[in-house]
């Protein structure tokens, strides 16, 4: 049977642009993984890895115009948004280059023998080593930052791991172009092209997670797809770590005092956040707890006005459009759910933004609308009107894990008066990032960033954004009583590489 073609499709029209490739067979996946495995040694030198990452960023910037043009043709996200996303991707590559050069991510710890301890301590030297080939599953909504050259790939390269990417079907042409840019950067530093493999097709993704030479995987996508791969990773004869970002409702709690103080500003801010990127951000606020009463009414009026001025938009593909329309219709049909500004179809290729309202009491107790506590991908949010603190708390207690949780406080509450500290503590178990008086869309690439959360937001406690994302692709190893001449340079007493380390209990820099 001939391999199925892989087409680049324009989401603005639904028409095929060009055939990019064919779907990978099991043999193709095996060849890509083995080539990546063979390239491991070329990433052993940290200086080479750092230089490679910087060259990759330089080459992506040099190819920016063509890459953005292709990305826009396949995603309809617009040149401005995509240019910014490419800049973020290049920044991220350079940030990991800095991390690799500094070396703190290796977590070097050296303890010399101590016969007086109970029990006695032998000579122990610990650091982290790369796991091996990493499988990366690209996301649809970030064709640069969570795709072929995105954070999973950049952090894996930083750790010293080669990568095989399963391209997302929404941007196959861009995936091929970016892969060629990265391979060109690798060649400049004597790194084999196999350090980055690229495969297309659903079956390729299944074959990839089961390949015995794949040592770990990173995924960004749906709960259903991510959970299937997570289960497959665990069911292997040798299970592997699977770091998946699966889905998030990103709840927002607006206190009565905050609504009384600035209802109009909160409504306008919510509109901007929930419609950003046509509602296709994994951190889009999908559930907002707003007070009943006059202040809450003003918030809803402001939200209506702001969302109503938002034009129709194109989703990433027509399958997502169909799912959005079906999901909105199913939610709107629930008892006591109202549509002050109904989301739905624009023309045959677009959607219109909107929101639903529901009494918060319909989200708890017998017959609760559990569907409203699930993510609906696209430009829609649910505003649950609560009548007291206990009702809002009851809703929060039913929420699954999330990437983010947000609270809007009044000036006095933010200063530590009233329930401000209590509410922050109440939200902390729900999410990996807790925001005060802001909006979750926009994930800064910074050392302190955490982009993850309790399941189903992610399948691990790690982050996919920020410097510590590199930790996902490494494991610790300790050497006991190894002669100095046999030790890797990172663990020698004279510290020839000048690494940060903990030496006999003291942190050295």
mmCIF file with all atom_site columns, N, CA, C and O in Angstrom, residues 422-463:
data_model
loop_
_atom_site.group_PDB
_atom_site.id
_atom_site.type_symbol
_atom_site.label_atom_id
_atom_site.label_alt_id
_atom_site.label_comp_id
_atom_site.label_asym_id
_atom_site.label_entity_id
_atom_site.label_seq_id
_atom_site.pdbx_PDB_ins_code
_atom_site.Cartn_x
_atom_site.Cartn_y
_atom_site.Cartn_z
_atom_site.occupancy
_atom_site.B_iso_or_equiv
_atom_site.pdbx_formal_charge
_atom_site.auth_seq_id
_atom_site.auth_comp_id
_atom_site.auth_asym_id
_atom_site.auth_atom_id
_atom_site.pdbx_PDB_model_num
ATOM 1   N N  . UNK A 1 422 ? -5.940 33.989 52.203 1.00 0.00 ? 422 UNK A N  1
ATOM 2   C CA . UNK A 1 422 ? -6.687 32.734 52.239 1.00 0.00 ? 422 UNK A CA 1
ATOM 3   C C  . UNK A 1 422 ? -7.051 32.263 50.823 1.00 0.00 ? 422 UNK A C  1
ATOM 4   O O  . UNK A 1 422 ? -6.946 31.079 50.505 1.00 0.00 ? 422 UNK A O  1
ATOM 5   N N  . UNK A 1 423 ? -7.438 33.206 49.965 1.00 0.00 ? 423 UNK A N  1
ATOM 6   C CA . UNK A 1 423 ? -7.813 32.840 48.607 1.00 0.00 ? 423 UNK A CA 1
ATOM 7   C C  . UNK A 1 423 ? -6.609 32.358 47.802 1.00 0.00 ? 423 UNK A C  1
ATOM 8   O O  . UNK A 1 423 ? -6.713 31.431 47.000 1.00 0.00 ? 423 UNK A O  1
ATOM 9   N N  . UNK A 1 424 ? -5.475 32.995 48.012 1.00 0.00 ? 424 UNK A N  1
ATOM 10  C CA . UNK A 1 424 ? -4.267 32.556 47.317 1.00 0.00 ? 424 UNK A CA 1
ATOM 11  C C  . UNK A 1 424 ? -3.924 31.123 47.722 1.00 0.00 ? 424 UNK A C  1
ATOM 12  O O  . UNK A 1 424 ? -3.578 30.288 46.878 1.00 0.00 ? 424 UNK A O  1
ATOM 13  N N  . UNK A 1 425 ? -4.037 30.818 49.003 1.00 0.00 ? 425 UNK A N  1
ATOM 14  C CA . UNK A 1 425 ? -3.773 29.462 49.483 1.00 0.00 ? 425 UNK A CA 1
ATOM 15  C C  . UNK A 1 425 ? -4.801 28.479 48.939 1.00 0.00 ? 425 UNK A C  1
ATOM 16  O O  . UNK A 1 425 ? -4.486 27.314 48.663 1.00 0.00 ? 425 UNK A O  1
ATOM 17  N N  . UNK A 1 426 ? -6.036 28.939 48.747 1.00 0.00 ? 426 UNK A N  1
ATOM 18  C CA . UNK A 1 426 ? -7.106 28.082 48.232 1.00 0.00 ? 426 UNK A CA 1
ATOM 19  C C  . UNK A 1 426 ? -6.867 27.704 46.773 1.00 0.00 ? 426 UNK A C  1
ATOM 20  O O  . UNK A 1 426 ? -7.202 26.607 46.333 1.00 0.00 ? 426 UNK A O  1
ATOM 21  N N  . UNK A 1 427 ? -6.265 28.613 46.008 1.00 0.00 ? 427 UNK A N  1
ATOM 22  C CA . UNK A 1 427 ? -6.022 28.361 44.593 1.00 0.00 ? 427 UNK A CA 1
ATOM 23  C C  . UNK A 1 427 ? -4.742 27.565 44.337 1.00 0.00 ? 427 UNK A C  1
ATOM 24  O O  . UNK A 1 427 ? -4.619 26.895 43.315 1.00 0.00 ? 427 UNK A O  1
ATOM 25  N N  . UNK A 1 428 ? -3.795 27.631 45.255 1.00 0.00 ? 428 UNK A N  1
ATOM 26  C CA . UNK A 1 428 ? -2.492 27.008 45.034 1.00 0.00 ? 428 UNK A CA 1
ATOM 27  C C  . UNK A 1 428 ? -2.563 25.518 44.715 1.00 0.00 ? 428 UNK A C  1
ATOM 28  O O  . UNK A 1 428 ? -1.851 25.049 43.813 1.00 0.00 ? 428 UNK A O  1
ATOM 29  N N  . UNK A 1 429 ? -3.407 24.718 45.371 1.00 0.00 ? 429 UNK A N  1
ATOM 30  C CA . UNK A 1 429 ? -3.444 23.290 45.025 1.00 0.00 ? 429 UNK A CA 1
ATOM 31  C C  . UNK A 1 429 ? -4.002 23.003 43.632 1.00 0.00 ? 429 UNK A C  1
ATOM 32  O O  . UNK A 1 429 ? -3.849 21.893 43.124 1.00 0.00 ? 429 UNK A O  1
ATOM 33  N N  . UNK A 1 430 ? -4.635 24.001 43.010 1.00 0.00 ? 430 UNK A N  1
ATOM 34  C CA . UNK A 1 430 ? -5.302 23.774 41.734 1.00 0.00 ? 430 UNK A CA 1
ATOM 35  C C  . UNK A 1 430 ? -4.393 23.915 40.526 1.00 0.00 ? 430 UNK A C  1
ATOM 36  O O  . UNK A 1 430 ? -4.748 23.443 39.443 1.00 0.00 ? 430 UNK A O  1
ATOM 37  N N  . UNK A 1 431 ? -3.261 24.607 40.660 1.00 0.00 ? 431 UNK A N  1
ATOM 38  C CA . UNK A 1 431 ? -2.534 25.007 39.456 1.00 0.00 ? 431 UNK A CA 1
ATOM 39  C C  . UNK A 1 431 ? -1.043 25.132 39.696 1.00 0.00 ? 431 UNK A C  1
ATOM 40  O O  . UNK A 1 431 ? -0.575 25.249 40.827 1.00 0.00 ? 431 UNK A O  1
ATOM 41  N N  . UNK A 1 432 ? -0.306 25.160 38.575 1.00 0.00 ? 432 UNK A N  1
ATOM 42  C CA . UNK A 1 432 ? 1.134  25.359 38.632 1.00 0.00 ? 432 UNK A CA 1
ATOM 43  C C  . UNK A 1 432 ? 1.548  26.810 38.643 1.00 0.00 ? 432 UNK A C  1
ATOM 44  O O  . UNK A 1 432 ? 2.676  27.130 39.013 1.00 0.00 ? 432 UNK A O  1
ATOM 45  N N  . UNK A 1 433 ? 0.658  27.702 38.195 1.00 0.00 ? 433 UNK A N  1
ATOM 46  C CA . UNK A 1 433 ? 0.936  29.140 38.216 1.00 0.00 ? 433 UNK A CA 1
ATOM 47  C C  . UNK A 1 433 ? -0.304 29.855 38.747 1.00 0.00 ? 433 UNK A C  1
ATOM 48  O O  . UNK A 1 433 ? -1.397 29.689 38.205 1.00 0.00 ? 433 UNK A O  1
ATOM 49  N N  . UNK A 1 434 ? -0.135 30.637 39.792 1.00 0.00 ? 434 UNK A N  1
ATOM 50  C CA . UNK A 1 434 ? -1.240 31.354 40.428 1.00 0.00 ? 434 UNK A CA 1
ATOM 51  C C  . UNK A 1 434 ? -1.027 32.847 40.214 1.00 0.00 ? 434 UNK A C  1
ATOM 52  O O  . UNK A 1 434 ? 0.027  33.393 40.557 1.00 0.00 ? 434 UNK A O  1
ATOM 53  N N  . UNK A 1 435 ? -2.027 33.500 39.631 1.00 0.00 ? 435 UNK A N  1
ATOM 54  C CA . UNK A 1 435 ? -1.927 34.913 39.279 1.00 0.00 ? 435 UNK A CA 1
ATOM 55  C C  . UNK A 1 435 ? -2.836 35.748 40.157 1.00 0.00 ? 435 UNK A C  1
ATOM 56  O O  . UNK A 1 435 ? -3.935 35.320 40.534 1.00 0.00 ? 435 UNK A O  1
ATOM 57  N N  . UNK A 1 436 ? -2.386 36.961 40.441 1.00 0.00 ? 436 UNK A N  1
ATOM 58  C CA . UNK A 1 436 ? -3.183 37.930 41.184 1.00 0.00 ? 436 UNK A CA 1
ATOM 59  C C  . UNK A 1 436 ? -3.365 39.172 40.322 1.00 0.00 ? 436 UNK A C  1
ATOM 60  O O  . UNK A 1 436 ? -2.383 39.760 39.839 1.00 0.00 ? 436 UNK A O  1
ATOM 61  N N  . UNK A 1 437 ? -4.629 39.529 40.087 1.00 0.00 ? 437 UNK A N  1
ATOM 62  C CA . UNK A 1 437 ? -4.971 40.758 39.355 1.00 0.00 ? 437 UNK A CA 1
ATOM 63  C C  . UNK A 1 437 ? -4.306 40.820 37.976 1.00 0.00 ? 437 UNK A C  1
ATOM 64  O O  . UNK A 1 437 ? -3.784 41.858 37.567 1.00 0.00 ? 437 UNK A O  1
ATOM 65  N N  . UNK A 1 438 ? -4.322 39.716 37.280 1.00 0.00 ? 438 UNK A N  1
ATOM 66  C CA . UNK A 1 438 ? -3.785 39.663 35.925 1.00 0.00 ? 438 UNK A CA 1
ATOM 67  C C  . UNK A 1 438 ? -4.567 38.656 35.112 1.00 0.00 ? 438 UNK A C  1
ATOM 68  O O  . UNK A 1 438 ? -5.653 38.219 35.507 1.00 0.00 ? 438 UNK A O  1
ATOM 69  N N  . UNK A 1 439 ? -4.002 38.261 33.980 1.00 0.00 ? 439 UNK A N  1
ATOM 70  C CA . UNK A 1 439 ? -4.647 37.284 33.101 1.00 0.00 ? 439 UNK A CA 1
ATOM 71  C C  . UNK A 1 439 ? -3.634 36.250 32.669 1.00 0.00 ? 439 UNK A C  1
ATOM 72  O O  . UNK A 1 439 ? -2.465 36.576 32.451 1.00 0.00 ? 439 UNK A O  1
ATOM 73  N N  . UNK A 1 440 ? -4.039 34.997 32.562 1.00 0.00 ? 440 UNK A N  1
ATOM 74  C CA . UNK A 1 440 ? -3.062 33.914 32.378 1.00 0.00 ? 440 UNK A CA 1
ATOM 75  C C  . UNK A 1 440 ? -2.440 33.833 30.989 1.00 0.00 ? 440 UNK A C  1
ATOM 76  O O  . UNK A 1 440 ? -1.391 33.216 30.836 1.00 0.00 ? 440 UNK A O  1
ATOM 77  N N  . UNK A 1 441 ? -3.084 34.385 29.963 1.00 0.00 ? 441 UNK A N  1
ATOM 78  C CA . UNK A 1 441 ? -2.507 34.319 28.625 1.00 0.00 ? 441 UNK A CA 1
ATOM 79  C C  . UNK A 1 441 ? -1.221 35.133 28.581 1.00 0.00 ? 441 UNK A C  1
ATOM 80  O O  . UNK A 1 441 ? -1.168 36.264 29.048 1.00 0.00 ? 441 UNK A O  1
ATOM 81  N N  . UNK A 1 442 ? -0.201 34.511 27.997 1.00 0.00 ? 442 UNK A N  1
ATOM 82  C CA . UNK A 1 442 ? 1.131  35.100 27.999 1.00 0.00 ? 442 UNK A CA 1
ATOM 83  C C  . UNK A 1 442 ? 1.991  34.371 29.014 1.00 0.00 ? 442 UNK A C  1
ATOM 84  O O  . UNK A 1 442 ? 1.823  34.559 30.223 1.00 0.00 ? 442 UNK A O  1
ATOM 85  N N  . UNK A 1 443 ? 2.862  33.491 28.528 1.00 0.00 ? 443 UNK A N  1
ATOM 86  C CA . UNK A 1 443 ? 3.721  32.687 29.401 1.00 0.00 ? 443 UNK A CA 1
ATOM 87  C C  . UNK A 1 443 ? 5.161  33.130 29.176 1.00 0.00 ? 443 UNK A C  1
ATOM 88  O O  . UNK A 1 443 ? 5.774  32.788 28.162 1.00 0.00 ? 443 UNK A O  1
ATOM 89  N N  . UNK A 1 444 ? 5.681  33.915 30.093 1.00 0.00 ? 444 UNK A N  1
ATOM 90  C CA . UNK A 1 444 ? 7.032  34.451 29.938 1.00 0.00 ? 444 UNK A CA 1
ATOM 91  C C  . UNK A 1 444 ? 8.067  33.335 29.983 1.00 0.00 ? 444 UNK A C  1
ATOM 92  O O  . UNK A 1 444 ? 7.952  32.386 30.776 1.00 0.00 ? 444 UNK A O  1
ATOM 93  N N  . UNK A 1 445 ? 9.073  33.443 29.111 1.00 0.00 ? 445 UNK A N  1
ATOM 94  C CA . UNK A 1 445 ? 10.205 32.504 29.145 1.00 0.00 ? 445 UNK A CA 1
ATOM 95  C C  . UNK A 1 445 ? 11.216 33.075 30.129 1.00 0.00 ? 445 UNK A C  1
ATOM 96  O O  . UNK A 1 445 ? 11.956 34.005 29.822 1.00 0.00 ? 445 UNK A O  1
ATOM 97  N N  . UNK A 1 446 ? 11.223 32.541 31.345 1.00 0.00 ? 446 UNK A N  1
ATOM 98  C CA . UNK A 1 446 ? 12.049 33.090 32.414 1.00 0.00 ? 446 UNK A CA 1
ATOM 99  C C  . UNK A 1 446 ? 12.478 31.971 33.352 1.00 0.00 ? 446 UNK A C  1
ATOM 100 O O  . UNK A 1 446 ? 11.801 30.935 33.436 1.00 0.00 ? 446 UNK A O  1
ATOM 101 N N  . UNK A 1 447 ? 13.588 32.156 34.067 1.00 0.00 ? 447 UNK A N  1
ATOM 102 C CA . UNK A 1 447 ? 14.076 31.092 34.949 1.00 0.00 ? 447 UNK A CA 1
ATOM 103 C C  . UNK A 1 447 ? 13.055 30.635 35.992 1.00 0.00 ? 447 UNK A C  1
ATOM 104 O O  . UNK A 1 447 ? 13.028 29.457 36.345 1.00 0.00 ? 447 UNK A O  1
ATOM 105 N N  . UNK A 1 448 ? 12.223 31.561 36.479 1.00 0.00 ? 448 UNK A N  1
ATOM 106 C CA . UNK A 1 448 ? 11.276 31.206 37.532 1.00 0.00 ? 448 UNK A CA 1
ATOM 107 C C  . UNK A 1 448 ? 9.935  30.725 37.000 1.00 0.00 ? 448 UNK A C  1
ATOM 108 O O  . UNK A 1 448 ? 9.033  30.428 37.793 1.00 0.00 ? 448 UNK A O  1
ATOM 109 N N  . UNK A 1 449 ? 9.787  30.640 35.696 1.00 0.00 ? 449 UNK A N  1
ATOM 110 C CA . UNK A 1 449 ? 8.493  30.258 35.130 1.00 0.00 ? 449 UNK A CA 1
ATOM 111 C C  . UNK A 1 449 ? 8.179  28.796 35.410 1.00 0.00 ? 449 UNK A C  1
ATOM 112 O O  . UNK A 1 449 ? 9.071  27.941 35.427 1.00 0.00 ? 449 UNK A O  1
ATOM 113 N N  . UNK A 1 450 ? 6.876  28.534 35.618 1.00 0.00 ? 450 UNK A N  1
ATOM 114 C CA . UNK A 1 450 ? 6.413  27.149 35.692 1.00 0.00 ? 450 UNK A CA 1
ATOM 115 C C  . UNK A 1 450 ? 5.168  27.020 34.830 1.00 0.00 ? 450 UNK A C  1
ATOM 116 O O  . UNK A 1 450 ? 4.160  27.663 35.074 1.00 0.00 ? 450 UNK A O  1
ATOM 117 N N  . UNK A 1 451 ? 5.276  26.183 33.798 1.00 0.00 ? 451 UNK A N  1
ATOM 118 C CA . UNK A 1 451 ? 4.154  25.919 32.901 1.00 0.00 ? 451 UNK A CA 1
ATOM 119 C C  . UNK A 1 451 ? 3.819  24.447 33.015 1.00 0.00 ? 451 UNK A C  1
ATOM 120 O O  . UNK A 1 451 ? 4.321  23.605 32.275 1.00 0.00 ? 451 UNK A O  1
ATOM 121 N N  . UNK A 1 452 ? 2.973  24.154 33.962 1.00 0.00 ? 452 UNK A N  1
ATOM 122 C CA . UNK A 1 452 ? 2.566  22.793 34.262 1.00 0.00 ? 452 UNK A CA 1
ATOM 123 C C  . UNK A 1 452 ? 1.562  22.855 35.390 1.00 0.00 ? 452 UNK A C  1
ATOM 124 O O  . UNK A 1 452 ? 1.230  23.929 35.890 1.00 0.00 ? 452 UNK A O  1
ATOM 125 N N  . UNK A 1 453 ? 1.072  21.739 35.820 1.00 0.00 ? 453 UNK A N  1
ATOM 126 C CA . UNK A 1 453 ? 0.108  21.735 36.913 1.00 0.00 ? 453 UNK A CA 1
ATOM 127 C C  . UNK A 1 453 ? -0.366 20.331 37.205 1.00 0.00 ? 453 UNK A C  1
ATOM 128 O O  . UNK A 1 453 ? -0.007 19.369 36.510 1.00 0.00 ? 453 UNK A O  1
ATOM 129 N N  . UNK A 1 454 ? -1.222 20.186 38.222 1.00 0.00 ? 454 UNK A N  1
ATOM 130 C CA . UNK A 1 454 ? -1.752 18.863 38.543 1.00 0.00 ? 454 UNK A CA 1
ATOM 131 C C  . UNK A 1 454 ? -2.540 18.287 37.365 1.00 0.00 ? 454 UNK A C  1
ATOM 132 O O  . UNK A 1 454 ? -3.095 19.020 36.551 1.00 0.00 ? 454 UNK A O  1
ATOM 133 N N  . UNK A 1 455 ? -2.585 16.968 37.286 1.00 0.00 ? 455 UNK A N  1
ATOM 134 C CA . UNK A 1 455 ? -3.314 16.286 36.216 1.00 0.00 ? 455 UNK A CA 1
ATOM 135 C C  . UNK A 1 455 ? -4.772 16.746 36.212 1.00 0.00 ? 455 UNK A C  1
ATOM 136 O O  . UNK A 1 455 ? -5.365 16.918 37.262 1.00 0.00 ? 455 UNK A O  1
ATOM 137 N N  . UNK A 1 456 ? -5.377 16.970 35.026 1.00 0.00 ? 456 UNK A N  1
ATOM 138 C CA . UNK A 1 456 ? -4.903 16.660 33.682 1.00 0.00 ? 456 UNK A CA 1
ATOM 139 C C  . UNK A 1 456 ? -4.132 17.780 32.986 1.00 0.00 ? 456 UNK A C  1
ATOM 140 O O  . UNK A 1 456 ? -3.874 17.672 31.786 1.00 0.00 ? 456 UNK A O  1
ATOM 141 N N  . UNK A 1 457 ? -3.805 18.846 33.718 1.00 0.00 ? 457 UNK A N  1
ATOM 142 C CA . UNK A 1 457 ? -3.027 19.908 33.067 1.00 0.00 ? 457 UNK A CA 1
ATOM 143 C C  . UNK A 1 457 ? -1.736 19.340 32.511 1.00 0.00 ? 457 UNK A C  1
ATOM 144 O O  . UNK A 1 457 ? -1.380 19.594 31.360 1.00 0.00 ? 457 UNK A O  1
ATOM 145 N N  . UNK A 1 458 ? -1.030 18.566 33.318 1.00 0.00 ? 458 UNK A N  1
ATOM 146 C CA . UNK A 1 458 ? 0.179  17.886 32.859 1.00 0.00 ? 458 UNK A CA 1
ATOM 147 C C  . UNK A 1 458 ? 0.269  16.514 33.513 1.00 0.00 ? 458 UNK A C  1
ATOM 148 O O  . UNK A 1 458 ? -0.374 16.245 34.531 1.00 0.00 ? 458 UNK A O  1
ATOM 149 N N  . UNK A 1 459 ? 1.089  15.665 32.924 1.00 0.00 ? 459 UNK A N  1
ATOM 150 C CA . UNK A 1 459 ? 1.250  14.298 33.436 1.00 0.00 ? 459 UNK A CA 1
ATOM 151 C C  . UNK A 1 459 ? 2.446  14.168 34.367 1.00 0.00 ? 459 UNK A C  1
ATOM 152 O O  . UNK A 1 459 ? 2.720  13.071 34.853 1.00 0.00 ? 459 UNK A O  1
ATOM 153 N N  . UNK A 1 460 ? 3.166  15.251 34.602 1.00 0.00 ? 460 UNK A N  1
ATOM 154 C CA . UNK A 1 460 ? 4.300  15.212 35.513 1.00 0.00 ? 460 UNK A CA 1
ATOM 155 C C  . UNK A 1 460 ? 4.337  16.525 36.286 1.00 0.00 ? 460 UNK A C  1
ATOM 156 O O  . UNK A 1 460 ? 3.547  17.437 36.022 1.00 0.00 ? 460 UNK A O  1
ATOM 157 N N  . UNK A 1 461 ? 5.246  16.631 37.222 1.00 0.00 ? 461 UNK A N  1
ATOM 158 C CA . UNK A 1 461 ? 5.365  17.858 38.008 1.00 0.00 ? 461 UNK A CA 1
ATOM 159 C C  . UNK A 1 461 ? 6.314  18.868 37.373 1.00 0.00 ? 461 UNK A C  1
ATOM 160 O O  . UNK A 1 461 ? 6.589  19.908 37.959 1.00 0.00 ? 461 UNK A O  1
ATOM 161 N N  . UNK A 1 462 ? 6.810  18.572 36.181 1.00 0.00 ? 462 UNK A N  1
ATOM 162 C CA . UNK A 1 462 ? 7.807  19.424 35.538 1.00 0.00 ? 462 UNK A CA 1
ATOM 163 C C  . UNK A 1 462 ? 7.157  20.575 34.785 1.00 0.00 ? 462 UNK A C  1
ATOM 164 O O  . UNK A 1 462 ? 5.938  20.630 34.620 1.00 0.00 ? 462 UNK A O  1
ATOM 165 N N  . UNK A 1 463 ? 7.990  21.471 34.292 1.00 0.00 ? 463 UNK A N  1
ATOM 166 C CA . UNK A 1 463 ? 7.549  22.590 33.471 1.00 0.00 ? 463 UNK A CA 1
ATOM 167 C C  . UNK A 1 463 ? 8.031  22.400 32.039 1.00 0.00 ? 463 UNK A C  1
ATOM 168 O O  . UNK A 1 463 ? 9.071  21.788 31.799 1.00 0.00 ? 463 UNK A O  1
#
